[in-house]
Coordinates of C-alpha atoms in Angstrom, one line a residue:
Chain O
A1 CA -10.8 12.1 8.3
Q2 CA -7.0 10.0 9.0
S3 CA -4.2 10.4 8.2
V4 CA -0.6 9.3 8.4
T5 CA 2.9 11.0 9.0
Q6 CA 6.5 9.6 7.8
L7 CA 9.1 11.9 9.5
G8 CA 11.5 11.3 7.3
S9 CA 11.8 9.6 3.7
H10 CA 14.9 8.5 3.6
V11 CA 17.0 6.9 7.1
S12 CA 20.7 5.6 6.8
V13 CA 22.1 3.7 10.4
S14 CA 24.6 2.2 11.0
E15 CA 25.0 -1.9 11.1
G16 CA 23.5 -2.2 14.6
A17 CA 23.2 0.8 15.7
L18 CA 19.1 1.3 17.3
V19 CA 16.4 1.8 14.4
L20 CA 14.0 4.3 15.7
L21 CA 11.2 4.5 11.8
R22 CA 8.7 8.4 12.6
C23 CA 4.4 8.5 12.7
N24 CA 2.5 10.1 14.0
Y25 CA -1.4 9.1 12.6
S26 CA -5.4 10.9 13.3
S27 CA -7.5 10.0 13.8
S28 CA -11.5 10.4 14.5
V29 CA -11.9 7.0 16.1
P30 CA -9.4 5.1 18.1
P31 CA -7.5 4.4 15.9
Y32 CA -5.4 0.7 15.1
L33 CA -2.7 1.2 13.2
F34 CA 0.1 -1.0 11.7
W35 CA 3.2 -0.9 10.6
Y36 CA 4.3 -2.8 7.5
V37 CA 7.2 -3.9 5.2
Q38 CA 8.6 -3.8 2.2
Y39 CA 11.6 -5.0 0.2
P40 CA 13.1 -4.4 -3.5
N41 CA 10.1 -5.4 -6.0
Q42 CA 7.8 -6.9 -3.4
G43 CA 4.5 -6.8 -1.6
L44 CA 4.0 -5.8 1.6
Q45 CA 4.7 -7.6 4.9
L46 CA 2.9 -7.0 8.0
L47 CA 5.6 -6.5 11.1
L48 CA 3.5 -5.4 14.1
K49 CA -0.5 -3.9 14.6
Y50 CA -1.4 -2.2 17.9
T51 CA -5.8 -2.9 18.4
T52 CA -6.3 -3.1 21.9
G53 CA -4.7 -3.4 25.1
A54 CA -1.3 -3.9 26.0
T55 CA 0.6 -0.5 24.0
L56 CA 4.4 -1.6 23.5
V57 CA 4.1 -4.3 20.7
K58 CA 6.5 -6.6 20.2
G59 CA 6.8 -7.9 16.2
I60 CA 9.2 -10.2 13.7
N61 CA 13.0 -9.9 13.0
G62 CA 12.8 -7.8 16.8
F63 CA 11.0 -4.8 16.4
E64 CA 8.5 -3.3 18.9
A65 CA 6.8 0.5 18.5
E66 CA 4.8 1.4 21.0
F67 CA 2.0 3.5 20.9
K68 CA 1.8 7.2 22.7
K69 CA -2.0 8.4 22.1
S70 CA -1.3 11.7 23.8
E71 CA 1.4 12.3 21.2
T72 CA -0.7 11.1 18.1
S73 CA 2.3 8.7 17.6
F74 CA 3.0 4.7 16.9
H75 CA 6.9 4.9 16.0
L76 CA 8.8 2.4 14.9
T77 CA 12.5 0.3 16.7
K78 CA 14.8 -1.8 16.7
P79 CA 17.8 -2.2 19.3
S80 CA 19.8 -3.0 16.8
A81 CA 19.9 -3.0 12.9
H82 CA 20.4 -5.6 10.9
M83 CA 22.0 -5.0 6.5
S84 CA 19.2 -7.3 6.0
D85 CA 16.9 -4.6 7.4
A86 CA 17.7 -1.9 4.5
A87 CA 13.8 -1.8 3.4
E88 CA 11.0 0.4 2.8
Y89 CA 8.8 0.3 5.9
F90 CA 5.4 2.1 5.4
C91 CA 3.0 3.4 8.6
A92 CA -0.8 2.9 8.7
V93 CA -4.1 3.0 9.9
R94 CA -7.3 2.1 10.1
G95 CA -9.5 3.3 8.0
S96 CA -13.2 4.7 9.1
G97 CA -16.4 3.8 7.2
G98 CA -17.6 0.5 8.8
Y99 CA -15.1 -1.1 6.4
N100 CA -11.2 -2.9 6.4
K101 CA -10.1 0.0 4.5
L102 CA -5.9 1.2 5.1
I103 CA -4.4 4.4 5.3
F104 CA -0.8 4.4 4.8
G105 CA 2.3 7.0 5.4
A106 CA 4.8 8.0 2.4
G107 CA 6.9 4.8 3.6
T108 CA 10.4 5.8 4.6
R109 CA 13.5 3.5 3.5
L110 CA 15.9 2.8 5.1
A111 CA 19.3 1.8 4.3
V112 CA 21.4 0.3 7.1
H113 CA 25.6 0.5 6.2
P114 CA 28.5 -1.1 7.5
Chain G
D1 CA 1.0 -22.6 1.3
G2 CA -1.3 -20.3 1.6
G3 CA -1.1 -17.0 -0.1
I4 CA -2.7 -14.7 -3.0
T5 CA -0.9 -14.7 -5.8
Q6 CA -0.6 -11.8 -8.5
S7 CA 0.5 -12.1 -12.5
P8 CA 1.8 -11.1 -14.8
K9 CA 4.7 -9.9 -12.6
Y10 CA 5.7 -7.0 -15.1
L11 CA 3.3 -5.9 -17.8
F12 CA 3.4 -3.0 -21.0
R13 CA 0.3 -1.9 -22.5
K14 CA 0.8 0.5 -25.1
E15 CA -0.7 3.8 -25.4
G16 CA -4.8 3.9 -25.5
Q17 CA -5.6 -0.2 -24.8
N18 CA -7.1 -1.8 -21.5
V19 CA -5.2 -4.7 -19.7
T20 CA -6.1 -6.9 -16.6
L21 CA -3.9 -7.6 -13.7
S22 CA -5.2 -11.0 -11.8
C23 CA -5.4 -11.6 -8.6
E24 CA -5.8 -14.7 -6.6
Q25 CA -5.6 -16.2 -2.9
N26 CA -6.0 -19.3 -2.0
L27 CA -6.9 -17.7 2.5
N28 CA -11.0 -18.4 2.8
H29 CA -10.9 -14.0 3.0
D30 CA -14.2 -12.3 1.9
A31 CA -12.3 -9.4 2.1
M32 CA -9.8 -8.3 -1.6
Y33 CA -8.9 -5.3 -1.8
W34 CA -6.1 -3.4 -5.5
Y35 CA -3.0 -0.4 -4.3
R36 CA -1.6 1.9 -6.0
Q37 CA 1.6 2.3 -5.7
D38 CA 3.8 5.5 -7.0
P39 CA 7.0 6.5 -5.3
G40 CA 7.8 8.7 -2.6
Q41 CA 3.1 8.0 -2.2
G42 CA 2.5 5.6 -0.3
L43 CA 0.1 3.5 -1.2
R44 CA -3.4 4.4 -2.5
L45 CA -6.5 2.3 -2.7
I46 CA -8.6 2.4 -5.9
Y47 CA -11.1 -0.2 -5.2
Y48 CA -12.2 -3.2 -2.5
S49 CA -14.4 -6.8 -2.4
Q50 CA -16.1 -6.9 1.2
I51 CA -17.8 -10.0 -0.3
V52 CA -18.7 -12.0 -4.2
N53 CA -20.4 -9.8 -6.4
D54 CA -19.4 -6.9 -4.9
F55 CA -17.5 -4.4 -5.2
Q56 CA -16.9 -0.3 -4.3
K57 CA -15.0 2.3 -5.2
G58 CA -11.9 3.7 -3.4
D59 CA -10.1 6.6 -3.5
I60 CA -8.6 6.8 -6.8
A61 CA -10.6 4.9 -9.1
E62 CA -11.3 6.9 -12.4
G63 CA -9.5 4.9 -15.4
Y64 CA -9.9 1.2 -13.7
S65 CA -13.0 -1.7 -13.3
V66 CA -12.9 -4.5 -11.2
S67 CA -15.2 -7.5 -11.1
R68 CA -15.2 -10.2 -8.7
E69 CA -16.7 -13.5 -9.2
K70 CA -15.4 -16.1 -6.7
K71 CA -14.5 -15.2 -3.9
E72 CA -10.4 -16.6 -4.8
S73 CA -10.5 -13.8 -7.6
F74 CA -10.6 -10.2 -7.7
P75 CA -9.1 -9.0 -11.2
L76 CA -8.6 -4.7 -12.0
T77 CA -9.0 -3.6 -15.6
V78 CA -7.1 -0.6 -16.5
T79 CA -8.4 1.0 -19.2
S80 CA -7.2 3.3 -21.6
A81 CA -8.6 6.6 -19.5
Q82 CA -6.7 6.4 -16.7
K83 CA -4.2 9.0 -17.2
N84 CA -1.3 7.5 -15.8
P85 CA -0.7 4.6 -15.4
T86 CA 2.7 3.4 -15.3
A87 CA 3.0 1.7 -11.2
F88 CA 3.7 -0.9 -9.4
Y89 CA 0.2 -2.4 -8.6
L90 CA -0.3 -3.9 -5.6
C91 CA -3.5 -6.3 -4.2
A92 CA -3.8 -8.1 -1.4
S93 CA -6.4 -9.4 1.1
S94 CA -8.3 -10.0 4.5
I95 CA -9.7 -11.9 6.6
G96 CA -13.7 -10.0 6.2
G97 CA -14.0 -6.8 5.4
Q98 CA -14.5 -4.3 9.0
G99 CA -11.7 -3.9 12.4
S100 CA -8.8 -5.0 13.4
N101 CA -8.0 -8.0 10.4
E102 CA -4.8 -7.4 8.4
Q103 CA -4.6 -7.5 4.7
F104 CA -2.1 -9.7 3.7
F105 CA 0.0 -8.6 0.0
G106 CA 0.4 -10.1 -2.5
P107 CA 3.7 -8.8 -5.0
G108 CA 2.9 -7.3 -6.8
T109 CA 2.6 -6.5 -10.6
R110 CA 4.5 -3.8 -12.3
L111 CA 2.8 -2.3 -15.6
T112 CA 4.2 0.2 -18.6
V113 CA 3.4 1.3 -20.4
L114 CA 5.4 2.2 -23.0

């Protein structure tokens, strides 16, 4: 069965510091992996996704993630945090069963302080 | 502008009442989904539909019902059988129900049971 673990329900960084949000997954099929961002009381917006090919994936707003099969990880990074990055971030993996089901992690809330 | 709309944004219900949440998309997507979001639990799949007039239960379908009479519409009814309906409900859609297609999310409806 597929599952996603996000290490750290809350992460706090200073403006300009590196952002690192951790995601580990388990999957019985080749994984398709996604990172979404959610601002308060809004829906989710796709940041980036990995399907096949290049393991370093670049997304919107300066975020990127690297797929590491040996570590079953898909950590999200951004070199320099902005105040506007404060939000909740969700990692997701495609489920099995022949349809486009997503299995979500519990989320990591990112705080950015001046 | 193409996108997904959900209405209402906030909804209050008395115990024992059924309530219907609206979800409409003009993206010409075949697949649509309903998720429930609770603090610290990520998103959980309630129902999904890969095509008009067809839908399947997700992980937490008890106490909910859906219909898919039109491609662009996928309303969710929260029935009185749902024991703890207070939550944030998110509707999503994707081009197809297979593979790596990302899901696009609506802005959500926050349901509170009084």
